[in-house]
Amino acid sequence: MKITIGISKENRQKSADLLNTLLADENVLYAKTRNFHWNITGDNFYGLHILLEKQYKELDVIVDDTAERIRQLGHFAVGTMTDYLKLTHLLEVNHADLTARTMLEILVNDHETIIRILRKDVIKEEACQDSGTADFATTLLEKHEKMAWMLRSHLS
Ligand SMILES: [Fe+2]
């Protein structure tokens, strides 16, 4: 059925493209956070293990909400690891030989990358008259700012 929500077809396409790239970034960060939850070591193992579990669960919800936002705009959500790795701005890393500090620095950098991209996306989405997606991206930006703060606070 035709979608008539007051956003042009062209603008819905632009928002969906931004969201699919975001979906790729969120999936890569989810996998990386879960990897480090399993493989982090050191004096503060248990606290970091629990913190990373909390964050990968939060990212799991974000992944689902992002994919469903794309569907609400009448587009399909990217769903394969191959496509995520093609679209993402983030790099995968192997956990081998990484200290806990390095793992936390990597995650902070990834959250900050997503935050900077979201800040630009919000402006583009507003230009597309897509206030729903702009609001969604703003809320997400704040969630990433909080997760980045939680991680960064271990590094001072
Ligand atoms: Fe676990």
Coordinates of C-alpha atoms in Angstrom, one line a residue, chain A:
M1 CA 0.0 0.0 0.0
K2 CA 1.2 3.5 -0.8
I3 CA 2.8 5.5 2.0
T4 CA 1.4 9.0 2.5
I5 CA 3.1 10.4 5.6
G6 CA 4.0 13.8 4.2
I7 CA 7.6 13.0 3.1
S8 CA 8.4 12.7 -0.5
K9 CA 9.6 9.4 -2.0
E10 CA 13.0 10.8 -2.7
N11 CA 13.4 12.1 0.9
R12 CA 12.3 8.8 2.4
Q13 CA 14.9 7.1 0.3
K14 CA 17.6 9.5 1.6
S15 CA 16.6 8.9 5.2
A16 CA 16.5 5.1 4.7
D17 CA 20.0 5.2 3.2
L18 CA 21.3 7.1 6.3
L19 CA 19.5 4.7 8.6
N20 CA 20.9 1.6 6.8
T21 CA 24.4 2.9 7.2
L22 CA 23.7 3.6 10.8
L23 CA 22.3 0.0 11.1
A24 CA 25.6 -1.3 9.8
D25 CA 27.6 0.8 12.4
E26 CA 25.3 -0.3 15.3
N27 CA 25.7 -4.0 14.3
V28 CA 29.5 -3.7 14.1
L29 CA 29.6 -1.9 17.5
Y30 CA 27.3 -4.5 19.0
A31 CA 29.5 -7.4 17.9
K32 CA 32.6 -5.6 19.1
T33 CA 31.2 -4.7 22.5
R34 CA 30.0 -8.4 23.0
N35 CA 33.4 -9.7 21.9
F36 CA 35.1 -7.5 24.5
H37 CA 32.5 -8.5 27.1
W38 CA 33.7 -12.1 26.6
N39 CA 37.4 -11.5 26.2
I40 CA 38.4 -8.5 28.4
T41 CA 40.9 -9.3 31.2
G42 CA 42.5 -7.5 34.1
D43 CA 42.1 -6.2 37.6
N44 CA 38.6 -4.8 37.0
F45 CA 37.4 -7.8 34.9
Y46 CA 34.1 -8.3 36.6
G47 CA 33.0 -4.7 36.6
L48 CA 33.9 -4.2 32.9
H49 CA 32.4 -7.6 32.0
I50 CA 29.0 -6.4 33.4
L51 CA 29.3 -2.9 32.0
L52 CA 29.9 -4.3 28.5
E53 CA 27.0 -6.7 28.9
K54 CA 24.7 -3.8 29.8
Q55 CA 25.9 -1.9 26.7
Y56 CA 25.6 -4.7 24.2
K57 CA 22.1 -5.3 25.4
E58 CA 21.3 -1.6 24.8
L59 CA 22.9 -1.7 21.4
D60 CA 20.8 -4.8 20.6
V61 CA 17.6 -2.7 21.2
I62 CA 19.1 0.2 19.1
V63 CA 19.8 -2.2 16.2
D64 CA 16.2 -3.4 16.3
D65 CA 14.7 0.1 16.5
T66 CA 16.9 1.3 13.7
A67 CA 15.9 -1.5 11.4
E68 CA 12.2 -1.0 12.2
R69 CA 12.5 2.8 11.6
I70 CA 13.7 1.9 8.0
R71 CA 10.6 -0.3 7.6
Q72 CA 8.3 2.5 8.8
L73 CA 9.6 4.6 6.0
G74 CA 8.7 1.9 3.4
H75 CA 12.2 0.6 2.8
F76 CA 13.9 -2.7 3.6
A77 CA 16.6 -3.0 6.3
V78 CA 20.0 -4.4 5.4
G79 CA 20.4 -7.7 7.2
T80 CA 23.6 -9.5 6.2
M81 CA 27.0 -9.3 7.8
T82 CA 28.6 -8.8 4.3
D83 CA 26.5 -5.7 3.7
Y84 CA 27.2 -4.4 7.2
L85 CA 30.9 -4.6 6.6
K86 CA 30.5 -2.9 3.3
L87 CA 28.5 0.0 4.7
T88 CA 30.1 0.6 8.1
H89 CA 32.4 3.5 9.1
L90 CA 33.9 1.3 11.9
L91 CA 36.7 -1.2 11.7
E92 CA 36.6 -4.7 13.1
V93 CA 39.3 -5.7 15.5
N94 CA 40.6 -9.0 16.8
H95 CA 40.6 -9.2 20.6
A96 CA 44.0 -11.0 20.7
D97 CA 46.6 -9.1 22.7
L98 CA 44.4 -6.1 23.5
T99 CA 44.6 -4.7 27.0
A100 CA 41.4 -3.7 28.8
R101 CA 42.4 -0.1 28.4
T102 CA 42.9 -0.4 24.6
M103 CA 39.5 -2.2 24.3
L104 CA 37.8 0.7 26.1
E105 CA 39.6 3.3 24.0
I106 CA 38.4 1.5 20.8
L107 CA 34.8 1.5 22.0
V108 CA 34.9 5.2 23.0
N109 CA 36.3 6.0 19.6
D110 CA 33.5 4.0 17.9
H111 CA 30.8 5.7 20.0
E112 CA 32.3 9.1 19.2
T113 CA 32.4 8.3 15.5
I114 CA 28.7 7.3 15.5
I115 CA 27.8 10.5 17.6
R116 CA 29.5 12.7 15.0
I117 CA 27.8 11.0 12.1
L118 CA 24.4 11.2 13.9
R119 CA 24.9 14.9 14.5
K120 CA 25.3 15.4 10.7
D121 CA 22.4 13.0 9.9
V122 CA 20.0 15.0 12.0
I123 CA 20.6 18.1 9.9
K124 CA 20.1 16.1 6.7
E125 CA 16.9 14.4 8.0
E126 CA 15.5 17.8 9.0
A127 CA 16.3 19.0 5.5
C128 CA 14.3 16.0 4.2
Q129 CA 11.3 17.1 6.3
D130 CA 11.7 13.8 8.2
S131 CA 11.3 15.1 11.7
G132 CA 10.5 11.6 13.0
T133 CA 13.9 10.2 11.9
A134 CA 15.6 13.4 13.1
D135 CA 14.1 13.0 16.5
F136 CA 15.0 9.3 16.5
A137 CA 18.6 10.1 15.6
T138 CA 18.8 12.8 18.3
T139 CA 17.6 10.4 21.0
L140 CA 20.2 7.8 19.7
L141 CA 22.9 10.4 19.8
E142 CA 22.2 11.0 23.5
K143 CA 22.3 7.3 24.3
H144 CA 25.7 7.0 22.6
E145 CA 27.0 10.0 24.5
K146 CA 26.0 8.3 27.8
M147 CA 27.6 5.0 26.8
A148 CA 30.8 6.8 25.7
W149 CA 30.9 8.7 29.0
M150 CA 30.5 5.4 31.0
L151 CA 33.5 3.9 29.1
R152 CA 35.6 7.1 29.0
S153 CA 35.3 7.5 32.8
H154 CA 37.5 4.4 33.2
L155 CA 40.3 6.0 31.3
S156 CA 41.0 9.3 33.1

